[in-house]
Amino acid sequence: MKYYSTNKKVTGVSLQDAVVKGLAEDKGLFMPDTIKTLPQSFFDTIENLSFQEMAYMVADAFFGEDVEAEALKKIVYETLNFDVPLVHVVDNIYSLELFHGPTLAFKDIGGRFMSRLLGYFIQKQNDTKVNVLVATSGDTGSAVANGFLGVEGIHVYVLYPKGLVSTIQECQFTTLGQNITALEVDGTFDDCQALVKSAFMDVELNAKLKLTSANSINVARFLPQSFYYFYAYAQLKKLGKAENLVMCVPSGNFGNITAGLFAKKMGLPVKRFIAANNRNDIFLQYLQTGEYRPRPSVSTIANAMDVGDPSNFARVLDLYNGSHAAISAEISGVSYNDEQIAETLKSCYQETGYLLDPHGAVGYRALIDKLDANETGVFLETAHPSKFLETVENIIGEKVEIPLKLQEFMKGEKKSEPITKDFQSFKSYLMAI
Ligand SMILES: *Cc1c(COP(=O)(O)O)cnc(C)c1O
């Protein structure tokens, strides 16, 4: 399978190059030349497959031409080697809990899959070491670092803003050691992202080192997220609830929802999608006006969605040939402010006993407000509430239990290297590794 760039100046790129480069040279995002439809027989029997079996069929459609069957199977099975997501019913709305991986956030799947696919290519080519740079406001860093931990031939540098990530999040990438280095940047998340971007653009650095990105611009990070849309469908089919399915996705960079749109293109019977946003409502504005106007992000209590220029919007546009009408027909948008998010989290907990995290709360609320009577709604619960401990405890006025998996991280010793937001000093650091 070949990949082209959403900016259309780059075509015919191999999967390996798309994964290693991350972003195309024309600064567009890579898209596969074709999206294969899965056969009807797959959907007829999907509820009898394990999550791994089903995910392998989906992975084969994307990557089967470029990765040998046995290797791909191993990558998929290793990626999903943890408790499967759960479907949990809250009133008449379904929560697809995607927080049962190692760092309790949905990004685990993409991080693990990408690390193994990249590892496969490095091994196959006997390639030099690849350096993954990832800027994080919290969740991406932990998922990527844990996904890549111990993978041979790859070193990960996590850049995070000093004092601006929660203690739990920080522990998840500063205590690992091995091939993971945490860089504590004296600056904001935007400064971290700017350092990473400058590094990718720097000719001298790229001549010396192989650098790649593990953000959701990378096809190997976002595409595997389509697996759990199939899983959700299968679970609802088992319950006799798969008709008129509406998938609601709490969205930031739109990687997650884009994976869902790919699943639909592959034939998954989803009626429509809702992109649920916090106050960063650039997508909703686009739906309403037909114009895409990125603007600086504002900070909210659902901070993993504080994105003012969602990078995967380019992929959404490309999937629908730039047609605003086609996009509006399949995806609707909503936006909630912090008060609404907090109120939803609190009332859901009080009335049903189900504890949402602030991101899931946005998705849940969107279904309460926007679902038609004949539809079945599933929202993606993207992280465990304890990852946003202080926020959630303040809202419900109770202590939240921290799962053992998360407590384990907090026992480790924090190791990070302080750097400034000045690119020259970051560059010197990288030149010396
Ligand atoms: C990353 C993240 C999101 C947003 O996902 P995108 O793919 O960036 O749209 C939502 N919730 C949580 C908890 C996240 O970590």
Tab-separated table of C-alpha atoms and ligand atoms in Angstrom:
chain	number	residue	atom	x	y	z
A	1	MET	CA	0.000	0.000	0.000
A	2	LYS	CA	1.271	3.437	-0.873
A	3	TYR	CA	0.600	6.607	1.041
A	4	TYR	CA	0.027	10.136	-0.187
A	5	SER	CA	0.101	13.435	1.624
A	6	THR	CA	-3.062	15.422	2.349
A	7	ASN	CA	-1.242	18.364	0.745
A	8	LYS	CA	-1.019	16.252	-2.445
A	9	LYS	CA	2.581	17.166	-3.295
A	10	VAL	CA	3.936	13.858	-2.036
A	11	THR	CA	2.671	10.496	-3.329
A	12	GLY	CA	3.764	6.866	-3.590
A	13	VAL	CA	5.345	6.685	-0.125
A	14	SER	CA	5.879	3.252	1.440
A	15	LEU	CA	4.350	2.375	4.807
A	16	GLN	CA	7.817	2.200	6.297
A	17	ASP	CA	8.682	5.716	5.152
A	18	ALA	CA	5.310	7.057	6.263
A	19	VAL	CA	5.854	5.590	9.738
A	20	VAL	CA	9.499	6.630	10.055
A	21	LYS	CA	8.906	10.147	8.699
A	22	GLY	CA	5.639	10.790	10.534
A	23	LEU	CA	4.845	13.929	8.551
A	24	ALA	CA	5.186	14.294	4.757
A	25	GLU	CA	7.777	16.675	3.321
A	26	ASP	CA	5.043	19.046	2.139
A	27	LYS	CA	3.914	19.109	5.806
A	28	GLY	CA	0.741	17.181	4.972
A	29	LEU	CA	-0.447	14.051	6.747
A	30	PHE	CA	-0.091	10.617	5.196
A	31	MET	CA	-3.202	8.832	3.903
A	32	PRO	CA	-3.405	5.314	2.448
A	33	ASP	CA	-4.131	5.204	-1.308
A	34	THR	CA	-7.087	2.896	-0.706
A	35	ILE	CA	-9.240	1.976	2.254
A	36	LYS	CA	-10.365	-1.616	1.789
A	37	THR	CA	-13.903	-2.622	2.647
A	38	LEU	CA	-14.165	-5.712	4.802
A	39	PRO	CA	-16.402	-8.547	3.527
A	40	GLN	CA	-19.991	-8.915	4.730
A	41	SER	CA	-19.073	-12.284	6.258
A	42	PHE	CA	-16.740	-10.458	8.657
A	43	PHE	CA	-19.569	-8.292	9.953
A	44	ASP	CA	-21.980	-11.248	10.054
A	45	THR	CA	-19.799	-13.141	12.506
A	46	ILE	CA	-17.880	-10.324	14.177
A	47	GLU	CA	-19.429	-10.961	17.591
A	48	ASN	CA	-17.845	-14.420	17.678
A	49	LEU	CA	-14.307	-13.100	17.272
A	50	SER	CA	-11.958	-12.161	20.090
A	51	PHE	CA	-10.757	-8.559	20.154
A	52	GLN	CA	-7.357	-9.714	18.875
A	53	GLU	CA	-8.823	-11.757	16.015
A	54	MET	CA	-11.045	-8.904	14.924
A	55	ALA	CA	-8.224	-6.352	15.209
A	56	TYR	CA	-5.949	-8.541	13.132
A	57	MET	CA	-8.483	-8.614	10.270
A	58	VAL	CA	-8.668	-4.824	10.381
A	59	ALA	CA	-4.875	-4.449	10.617
A	60	ASP	CA	-4.471	-6.829	7.680
A	61	ALA	CA	-6.625	-4.559	5.507
A	62	PHE	CA	-4.322	-1.615	6.245
A	63	PHE	CA	-0.910	-3.180	6.663
A	64	GLY	CA	-1.172	-6.719	5.231
A	65	GLU	CA	0.582	-5.818	1.965
A	66	ASP	CA	3.605	-4.424	3.782
A	67	VAL	CA	4.054	-6.621	6.837
A	68	GLU	CA	4.229	-10.441	6.781
A	69	ALA	CA	1.159	-12.107	8.234
A	70	GLU	CA	2.927	-13.718	11.190
A	71	ALA	CA	4.747	-10.523	12.149
A	72	LEU	CA	1.576	-8.448	11.872
A	73	LYS	CA	-0.337	-10.933	13.964
A	74	LYS	CA	2.344	-10.752	16.640
A	75	ILE	CA	2.253	-6.939	16.609
A	76	VAL	CA	-1.541	-6.891	16.988
A	77	TYR	CA	-1.643	-9.582	19.666
A	78	GLU	CA	1.126	-7.933	21.686
A	79	THR	CA	-0.532	-4.533	21.363
A	80	LEU	CA	-3.798	-5.828	22.758
A	81	ASN	CA	-2.240	-7.970	25.430
A	82	PHE	CA	-4.197	-6.367	28.266
A	83	ASP	CA	-7.755	-6.293	29.536
A	84	VAL	CA	-10.083	-5.592	26.654
A	85	PRO	CA	-12.176	-2.439	26.646
A	86	LEU	CA	-15.473	-2.768	28.440
A	87	VAL	CA	-18.897	-1.695	27.396
A	88	HIS	CA	-20.745	-0.310	30.344
A	89	VAL	CA	-24.330	0.886	30.265
A	90	VAL	CA	-25.163	4.170	31.979
A	91	ASP	CA	-28.904	4.710	31.829
A	92	ASN	CA	-29.530	3.881	28.185
A	93	ILE	CA	-26.181	5.124	26.939
A	94	TYR	CA	-23.143	2.920	26.409
A	95	SER	CA	-19.685	3.812	27.626
A	96	LEU	CA	-16.826	2.124	25.801
A	97	GLU	CA	-14.126	2.174	28.440
A	98	LEU	CA	-10.798	2.495	26.725
A	99	PHE	CA	-8.784	2.861	29.888
A	100	HIS	CA	-7.819	-0.688	30.651
A	101	GLY	CA	-4.330	-0.483	29.120
A	102	PRO	CA	-1.071	0.083	31.005
A	103	THR	CA	-1.454	3.866	31.430
A	104	LEU	CA	-5.242	3.830	31.675
A	105	ALA	CA	-5.879	5.918	28.573
A	106	PHE	CA	-7.004	5.029	25.056
A	107	LYS	CA	-3.700	6.235	23.606
A	108	ASP	CA	-2.069	3.036	24.877
A	109	ILE	CA	-3.256	1.107	21.843
A	110	GLY	CA	-1.731	3.488	19.304
A	111	GLY	CA	1.492	3.853	21.289
A	112	ARG	CA	1.994	0.121	21.614
A	113	PHE	CA	1.127	-0.649	18.011
A	114	MET	CA	3.371	2.054	16.607
A	115	SER	CA	6.350	1.019	18.738
A	116	ARG	CA	6.118	-2.557	17.541
A	117	LEU	CA	5.604	-1.673	13.892
A	118	LEU	CA	8.548	0.711	13.971
A	119	GLY	CA	10.613	-1.932	15.765
A	120	TYR	CA	9.692	-4.414	13.034
A	121	PHE	CA	10.890	-2.110	10.253
A	122	ILE	CA	14.113	-1.272	12.079
A	123	GLN	CA	14.907	-4.920	12.593
A	124	LYS	CA	14.032	-5.863	9.037
A	125	GLN	CA	16.262	-3.180	7.565
A	126	ASN	CA	18.965	-3.607	10.159
A	127	ASP	CA	18.529	0.104	10.459
A	128	THR	CA	20.263	2.627	12.648
A	129	LYS	CA	18.661	3.728	15.851
A	130	VAL	CA	15.468	5.759	15.559
A	131	ASN	CA	14.786	8.600	17.977
A	132	VAL	CA	11.188	9.338	18.784
A	133	LEU	CA	10.429	12.866	19.926
A	134	VAL	CA	7.133	13.448	21.610
A	135	ALA	CA	5.758	16.620	23.131
A	136	THR	CA	3.110	16.027	25.753
A	137	SER	CA	0.695	17.858	27.974
A	138	GLY	CA	0.372	14.619	29.946
A	139	ASP	CA	-1.388	11.641	28.413
A	140	THR	CA	0.437	11.182	25.118
A	141	GLY	CA	3.825	11.058	26.814
A	142	SER	CA	2.820	8.320	29.193
A	143	ALA	CA	1.145	6.153	26.553
A	144	VAL	CA	3.985	6.537	24.062
A	145	ALA	CA	6.738	6.019	26.653
A	146	ASN	CA	5.101	2.889	28.027
A	147	GLY	CA	4.349	1.609	24.546
A	148	PHE	CA	7.984	1.961	23.478
A	149	LEU	CA	9.560	0.834	26.740
A	150	GLY	CA	12.240	-1.764	26.063
A	151	VAL	CA	11.727	-1.811	22.259
A	152	GLU	CA	15.122	-2.368	20.708
A	153	GLY	CA	16.583	0.203	18.311
A	154	ILE	CA	14.328	3.028	19.480
A	155	HIS	CA	14.961	5.771	22.001
A	156	VAL	CA	12.115	8.012	23.128
A	157	TYR	CA	12.476	11.619	24.291
A	158	VAL	CA	9.403	12.929	26.068
A	159	LEU	CA	9.273	16.729	26.294
A	160	TYR	CA	6.887	18.022	28.927
A	161	PRO	CA	6.236	21.416	30.500
A	162	LYS	CA	7.737	21.774	33.950
A	163	GLY	CA	5.088	21.992	36.661
A	164	LEU	CA	2.186	21.748	34.210
A	165	VAL	CA	1.449	18.024	34.178
A	166	SER	CA	-0.162	16.172	37.061
A	167	THR	CA	2.031	14.173	39.448
A	168	ILE	CA	0.493	10.911	38.295
A	169	GLN	CA	1.099	11.738	34.648
A	170	GLU	CA	4.678	12.795	35.322
A	171	CYS	CA	5.426	9.506	37.130
A	172	GLN	CA	4.265	7.567	34.107
A	173	PHE	CA	7.117	8.731	31.926
A	174	THR	CA	9.843	9.898	34.309
A	175	THR	CA	10.249	6.675	36.286
A	176	LEU	CA	10.739	4.213	33.434
A	177	GLY	CA	14.436	4.535	32.568
A	178	GLN	CA	15.809	2.177	29.870
A	179	ASN	CA	15.164	3.689	26.433
A	180	ILE	CA	12.938	6.491	27.737
A	181	THR	CA	14.332	9.929	28.550
A	182	ALA	CA	12.107	12.593	30.057
A	183	LEU	CA	13.021	16.191	29.251
A	184	GLU	CA	11.517	18.731	31.609
A	185	VAL	CA	11.112	21.920	29.628
A	186	ASP	CA	11.117	25.260	31.384
A	187	GLY	CA	8.118	26.469	29.361
A	188	THR	CA	4.591	25.578	28.249
A	189	PHE	CA	3.218	22.691	26.187
A	190	ASP	CA	3.318	24.955	23.129
A	191	ASP	CA	7.052	25.502	23.761
A	192	CYS	CA	7.560	21.712	23.902
A	193	GLN	CA	5.713	21.264	20.645
A	194	ALA	CA	7.684	24.090	19.033
A	195	LEU	CA	10.979	22.443	20.062
A	196	VAL	CA	9.910	19.152	18.506
A	197	LYS	CA	8.723	20.835	15.317
A	198	SER	CA	11.969	22.797	14.984
A	199	ALA	CA	13.945	19.595	15.478
A	200	PHE	CA	12.113	17.904	12.584
A	201	MET	CA	12.836	20.905	10.349
A	202	ASP	CA	16.522	21.219	11.255
A	203	VAL	CA	18.704	19.972	8.392
A	204	GLU	CA	21.846	19.380	10.445
A	205	LEU	CA	20.019	17.384	13.108
A	206	ASN	CA	18.231	15.223	10.567
A	207	ALA	CA	21.487	14.516	8.751
A	208	LYS	CA	22.930	13.136	11.974
A	209	LEU	CA	19.931	11.459	13.603
A	210	LYS	CA	16.861	9.562	12.505
A	211	LEU	CA	14.013	11.449	14.140
A	212	THR	CA	10.335	10.611	14.116
A	213	SER	CA	7.122	11.710	15.773
A	214	ALA	CA	4.755	9.587	17.809
A	215	ASN	CA	1.878	12.023	17.862
A	216	SER	CA	-1.382	11.076	16.133
A	217	ILE	CA	-0.118	12.546	12.872
A	218	ASN	CA	1.695	9.215	12.541
A	219	VAL	CA	-0.356	6.625	10.629
A	220	ALA	CA	0.914	3.859	12.901
A	221	ARG	CA	-0.380	5.707	15.943
A	222	PHE	CA	-3.860	6.687	14.835
A	223	LEU	CA	-4.987	3.889	12.478
A	224	PRO	CA	-4.946	1.089	15.100
A	225	GLN	CA	-7.479	3.111	17.050
A	226	SER	CA	-10.031	1.915	14.493
A	227	PHE	CA	-9.881	-1.517	16.178
A	228	TYR	CA	-12.080	-0.587	19.062
A	229	TYR	CA	-14.860	0.856	16.934
A	230	PHE	CA	-15.251	-2.644	15.511
A	231	TYR	CA	-15.123	-4.045	19.007
A	232	ALA	CA	-17.845	-1.652	20.181
A	233	TYR	CA	-20.056	-2.667	17.271
A	234	ALA	CA	-19.549	-6.359	18.049
A	235	GLN	CA	-20.466	-5.879	21.706
A	236	LEU	CA	-23.624	-3.966	20.828
A	237	LYS	CA	-24.560	-6.525	18.212
A	238	LYS	CA	-24.382	-9.159	20.949
A	239	LEU	CA	-26.840	-7.069	22.941
A	240	GLY	CA	-29.124	-6.674	19.927
A	241	LYS	CA	-28.438	-2.935	19.906
A	242	ALA	CA	-26.340	-2.434	16.789
A	243	GLU	CA	-28.964	-0.656	14.675
A	244	ASN	CA	-28.707	3.111	14.167
A	245	LEU	CA	-25.466	3.310	16.055
A	246	VAL	CA	-24.113	6.736	16.958
A	247	MET	CA	-20.480	6.926	18.062
A	248	CYS	CA	-19.592	9.946	20.142
A	249	VAL	CA	-15.902	10.789	20.439
A	250	PRO	CA	-14.396	13.299	22.886
A	251	SER	CA	-11.998	15.012	20.497
A	252	GLY	CA	-8.838	17.080	20.621
A	253	ASN	CA	-6.484	16.444	17.735
A	254	PHE	CA	-9.184	14.352	16.010
A	255	GLY	CA	-6.967	11.268	15.655
A	256	ASN	CA	-9.412	9.088	17.507
A	257	ILE	CA	-12.518	10.103	15.576
A	258	THR	CA	-10.619	9.886	12.285
A	259	ALA	CA	-9.885	6.242	13.069
A	260	GLY	CA	-13.641	5.788	13.536
A	261	LEU	CA	-14.337	7.413	10.175
A	262	PHE	CA	-11.863	4.981	8.592
A	263	ALA	CA	-13.753	2.107	10.239
A	264	LYS	CA	-16.977	3.364	8.685
A	265	LYS	CA	-15.287	3.540	5.266
A	266	MET	CA	-14.292	-0.079	5.772
A	267	GLY	CA	-17.964	-0.944	6.084
A	268	LEU	CA	-18.604	-0.712	9.812
A	269	PRO	CA	-22.330	0.044	10.189
A	270	VAL	CA	-22.165	3.271	12.169
A	271	LYS	CA	-24.996	5.679	11.363
A	272	ARG	CA	-23.213	8.847	12.370
A	273	PHE	CA	-20.544	10.365	14.594
A	274	ILE	CA	-20.522	13.172	17.110
A	275	ALA	CA	-17.278	15.058	17.737
A	276	ALA	CA	-17.585	16.266	21.313
A	277	ASN	CA	-15.439	19.239	22.251
A	278	ASN	CA	-14.710	21.391	25.242
A	279	ARG	CA	-14.545	25.150	24.692
A	280	ASN	CA	-11.996	24.577	21.943
A	281	ASP	CA	-14.755	24.294	19.361
A	282	ILE	CA	-12.930	24.907	16.081
A	283	PHE	CA	-14.612	21.893	14.478
A	284	LEU	CA	-18.106	22.942	15.553
A	285	GLN	CA	-17.392	26.386	14.080
A	286	TYR	CA	-16.332	24.718	10.862
A	287	LEU	CA	-19.592	22.734	10.718
A	288	GLN	CA	-21.615	25.874	11.308
A	289	THR	CA	-19.778	28.224	8.959
A	290	GLY	CA	-17.959	26.020	6.447
A	291	GLU	CA	-14.737	27.776	7.357
A	292	TYR	CA	-11.844	26.287	9.240
A	293	ARG	CA	-10.366	28.915	11.518
A	294	PRO	CA	-7.763	27.595	13.942
A	295	ARG	CA	-7.096	29.724	16.987
A	296	PRO	CA	-4.918	29.424	20.112
A	297	SER	CA	-6.241	26.840	22.542
A	298	VAL	CA	-7.832	27.783	25.845
A	299	SER	CA	-7.265	25.616	28.900
A	300	THR	CA	-10.133	23.552	30.291
A	301	ILE	CA	-10.694	20.747	32.796
A	302	ALA	CA	-10.720	18.279	29.886
A	303	ASN	CA	-7.174	19.319	29.046
A	304	ALA	CA	-6.230	16.489	26.684
A	305	MET	CA	-8.661	18.146	24.282
A	306	ASP	CA	-7.252	21.652	24.569
A	307	VAL	CA	-6.343	21.893	20.906
A	308	GLY	CA	-6.793	24.994	18.801
A	309	ASP	CA	-5.725	23.548	15.461
A	310	PRO	CA	-6.601	19.836	15.375
A	311	SER	CA	-3.927	18.197	13.248
A	312	ASN	CA	-6.129	15.401	11.927
A	313	PHE	CA	-8.696	17.819	10.531
A	314	ALA	CA	-6.682	17.566	7.303
A	315	ARG	CA	-7.459	13.839	7.207
A	316	VAL	CA	-11.178	14.397	7.838
A	317	LEU	CA	-11.299	16.870	4.952
A	318	ASP	CA	-9.415	14.485	2.699
A	319	LEU	CA	-11.707	11.536	3.520
A	320	TYR	CA	-14.696	13.570	2.325
A	321	ASN	CA	-12.929	15.251	-0.604
A	322	GLY	CA	-13.146	18.577	1.140
A	323	SER	CA	-16.947	18.560	1.031
A	324	HIS	CA	-18.495	20.456	3.913
A	325	ALA	CA	-21.900	18.965	3.055
A	326	ALA	CA	-20.571	15.398	3.160
A	327	ILE	CA	-18.781	16.006	6.446
A	328	SER	CA	-21.835	17.635	8.015
A	329	ALA	CA	-24.016	14.714	6.911
A	330	GLU	CA	-21.973	12.192	8.898
A	331	ILE	CA	-20.465	14.146	11.765
A	332	SER	CA	-22.054	16.642	14.092
A	333	GLY	CA	-20.347	18.716	16.728
A	334	VAL	CA	-20.979	19.974	20.230
A	335	SER	CA	-19.034	22.129	22.664
A	336	TYR	CA	-19.308	22.333	26.444
A	337	ASN	CA	-17.702	24.696	28.911
A	338	ASP	CA	-16.068	23.642	32.173
A	339	GLU	CA	-19.208	24.252	34.210
A	340	GLN	CA	-21.260	22.013	31.955
A	341	ILE	CA	-18.584	19.318	32.030
A	342	ALA	CA	-18.375	19.416	35.827
A	343	GLU	CA	-22.153	19.441	36.208
A	344	THR	CA	-22.478	16.402	33.924
A	345	LEU	CA	-19.747	14.487	35.727
A	346	LYS	CA	-21.372	15.220	39.074
A	347	SER	CA	-24.974	14.475	38.131
A	348	CYS	CA	-24.053	11.265	36.294
A	349	TYR	CA	-22.184	10.083	39.395
A	350	GLN	CA	-24.976	11.048	41.769
A	351	GLU	CA	-27.780	9.609	39.669
A	352	THR	CA	-26.187	6.450	38.286
A	353	GLY	CA	-23.076	5.825	40.418
A	354	TYR	CA	-20.935	5.842	37.265
A	355	LEU	CA	-17.826	7.982	37.554
A	356	LEU	CA	-16.842	9.706	34.313
A	357	ASP	CA	-13.562	11.466	33.657
A	358	PRO	CA	-13.858	15.048	32.350
A	359	HIS	CA	-13.290	13.945	28.730
A	360	GLY	CA	-15.812	11.130	28.879
A	361	ALA	CA	-18.246	13.549	30.491
A	362	VAL	CA	-18.178	15.673	27.333
A	363	GLY	CA	-19.071	12.607	25.252
A	364	TYR	CA	-21.787	11.432	27.620
A	365	ARG	CA	-23.426	14.840	27.710
A	366	ALA	CA	-23.375	15.096	23.920
A	367	LEU	CA	-25.365	11.853	23.653
A	368	ILE	CA	-27.850	12.937	26.320
A	369	ASP	CA	-28.433	16.128	24.339
A	370	LYS	CA	-28.237	14.927	20.745
A	371	LEU	CA	-29.377	11.318	20.485
A	372	ASP	CA	-32.655	10.605	18.646
A	373	ALA	CA	-35.153	8.159	20.128
A	374	ASN	CA	-34.461	5.363	17.617
A	375	GLU	CA	-30.676	5.563	17.964
A	376	THR	CA	-28.203	3.728	20.193
A	377	GLY	CA	-25.405	5.907	21.525
A	378	VAL	CA	-21.903	4.856	22.490
A	379	PHE	CA	-19.359	7.329	23.799
A	380	LEU	CA	-15.682	6.609	24.186
A	381	GLU	CA	-14.561	6.904	27.789
A	382	THR	CA	-11.006	7.894	26.908
A	383	ALA	CA	-9.289	7.834	30.313
A	384	HIS	CA	-9.757	6.586	33.854
A	385	PRO	CA	-11.137	9.314	36.168
A	386	SER	CA	-8.231	8.924	38.610
A	387	LYS	CA	-5.860	10.300	35.961
A	388	PHE	CA	-7.499	13.664	36.629
A	389	LEU	CA	-7.628	13.119	40.354
A	390	GLU	CA	-7.815	16.635	41.706
A	391	THR	CA	-10.360	17.838	39.167
A	392	VAL	CA	-12.631	14.852	39.674
A	393	GLU	CA	-12.351	14.850	43.478
A	394	ASN	CA	-13.161	18.556	43.582
A	395	ILE	CA	-16.251	18.028	41.445
A	396	ILE	CA	-17.733	15.091	43.326
A	397	GLY	CA	-16.436	16.067	46.762
A	398	GLU	CA	-15.173	12.545	47.436
A	399	LYS	CA	-11.884	10.688	47.273
A	400	VAL	CA	-11.265	8.703	44.100
A	401	GLU	CA	-9.540	5.370	44.293
A	402	ILE	CA	-6.313	5.109	42.298
A	403	PRO	CA	-6.030	1.749	40.498
A	404	LEU	CA	-3.046	-0.412	41.463
A	405	LYS	CA	-1.516	-0.094	37.998
A	406	LEU	CA	-1.293	3.646	38.470
A	407	GLN	CA	-0.019	3.409	42.031
A	408	GLU	CA	2.886	1.272	40.819
A	409	PHE	CA	4.219	4.146	38.724
A	410	MET	CA	4.182	6.415	41.737
A	411	LYS	CA	6.625	4.191	43.584
A	412	GLY	CA	9.394	4.646	40.998
A	413	GLU	CA	12.144	7.232	41.192
A	414	LYS	CA	11.605	10.344	39.082
A	415	LYS	CA	14.410	11.014	36.611
A	416	SER	CA	14.273	13.859	34.129
A	417	GLU	CA	16.683	16.229	32.498
A	418	PRO	CA	15.910	19.921	32.704
A	419	ILE	CA	16.156	21.890	29.451
A	420	THR	CA	15.207	25.411	28.461
A	421	LYS	CA	12.767	26.315	25.696
A	422	ASP	CA	15.644	27.604	23.597
A	423	PHE	CA	15.993	25.504	20.456
A	424	GLN	CA	19.784	25.880	20.179
A	425	SER	CA	20.321	24.261	23.553
A	426	PHE	CA	17.869	21.445	22.713
A	427	LYS	CA	19.714	20.968	19.442
A	428	SER	CA	23.096	20.795	21.160
A	429	TYR	CA	21.642	18.229	23.529
A	430	LEU	CA	20.434	16.059	20.640
A	431	MET	CA	23.665	16.480	18.660
A	432	ALA	CA	25.552	15.051	21.634
A	433	ILE	CA	23.441	11.904	22.158
B	1	LIG	C1	-5.841	12.468	23.615
B	1	LIG	C2	-7.105	12.441	24.390
B	1	LIG	C3	-8.333	12.831	23.822
B	1	LIG	C4	-8.443	13.397	22.412
B	1	LIG	O1	-8.125	12.464	21.407
B	1	LIG	P1	-7.742	12.982	19.937
B	1	LIG	O2	-7.369	11.762	19.192
B	1	LIG	O3	-6.588	13.925	20.121
B	1	LIG	O4	-8.932	13.670	19.392
B	1	LIG	C5	-9.481	12.707	24.589
B	1	LIG	N1	-9.429	12.267	25.864
B	1	LIG	C6	-8.273	11.883	26.448
B	1	LIG	C7	-8.290	11.423	27.856
B	1	LIG	C8	-7.072	11.960	25.735
B	1	LIG	O5	-5.927	11.600	26.330
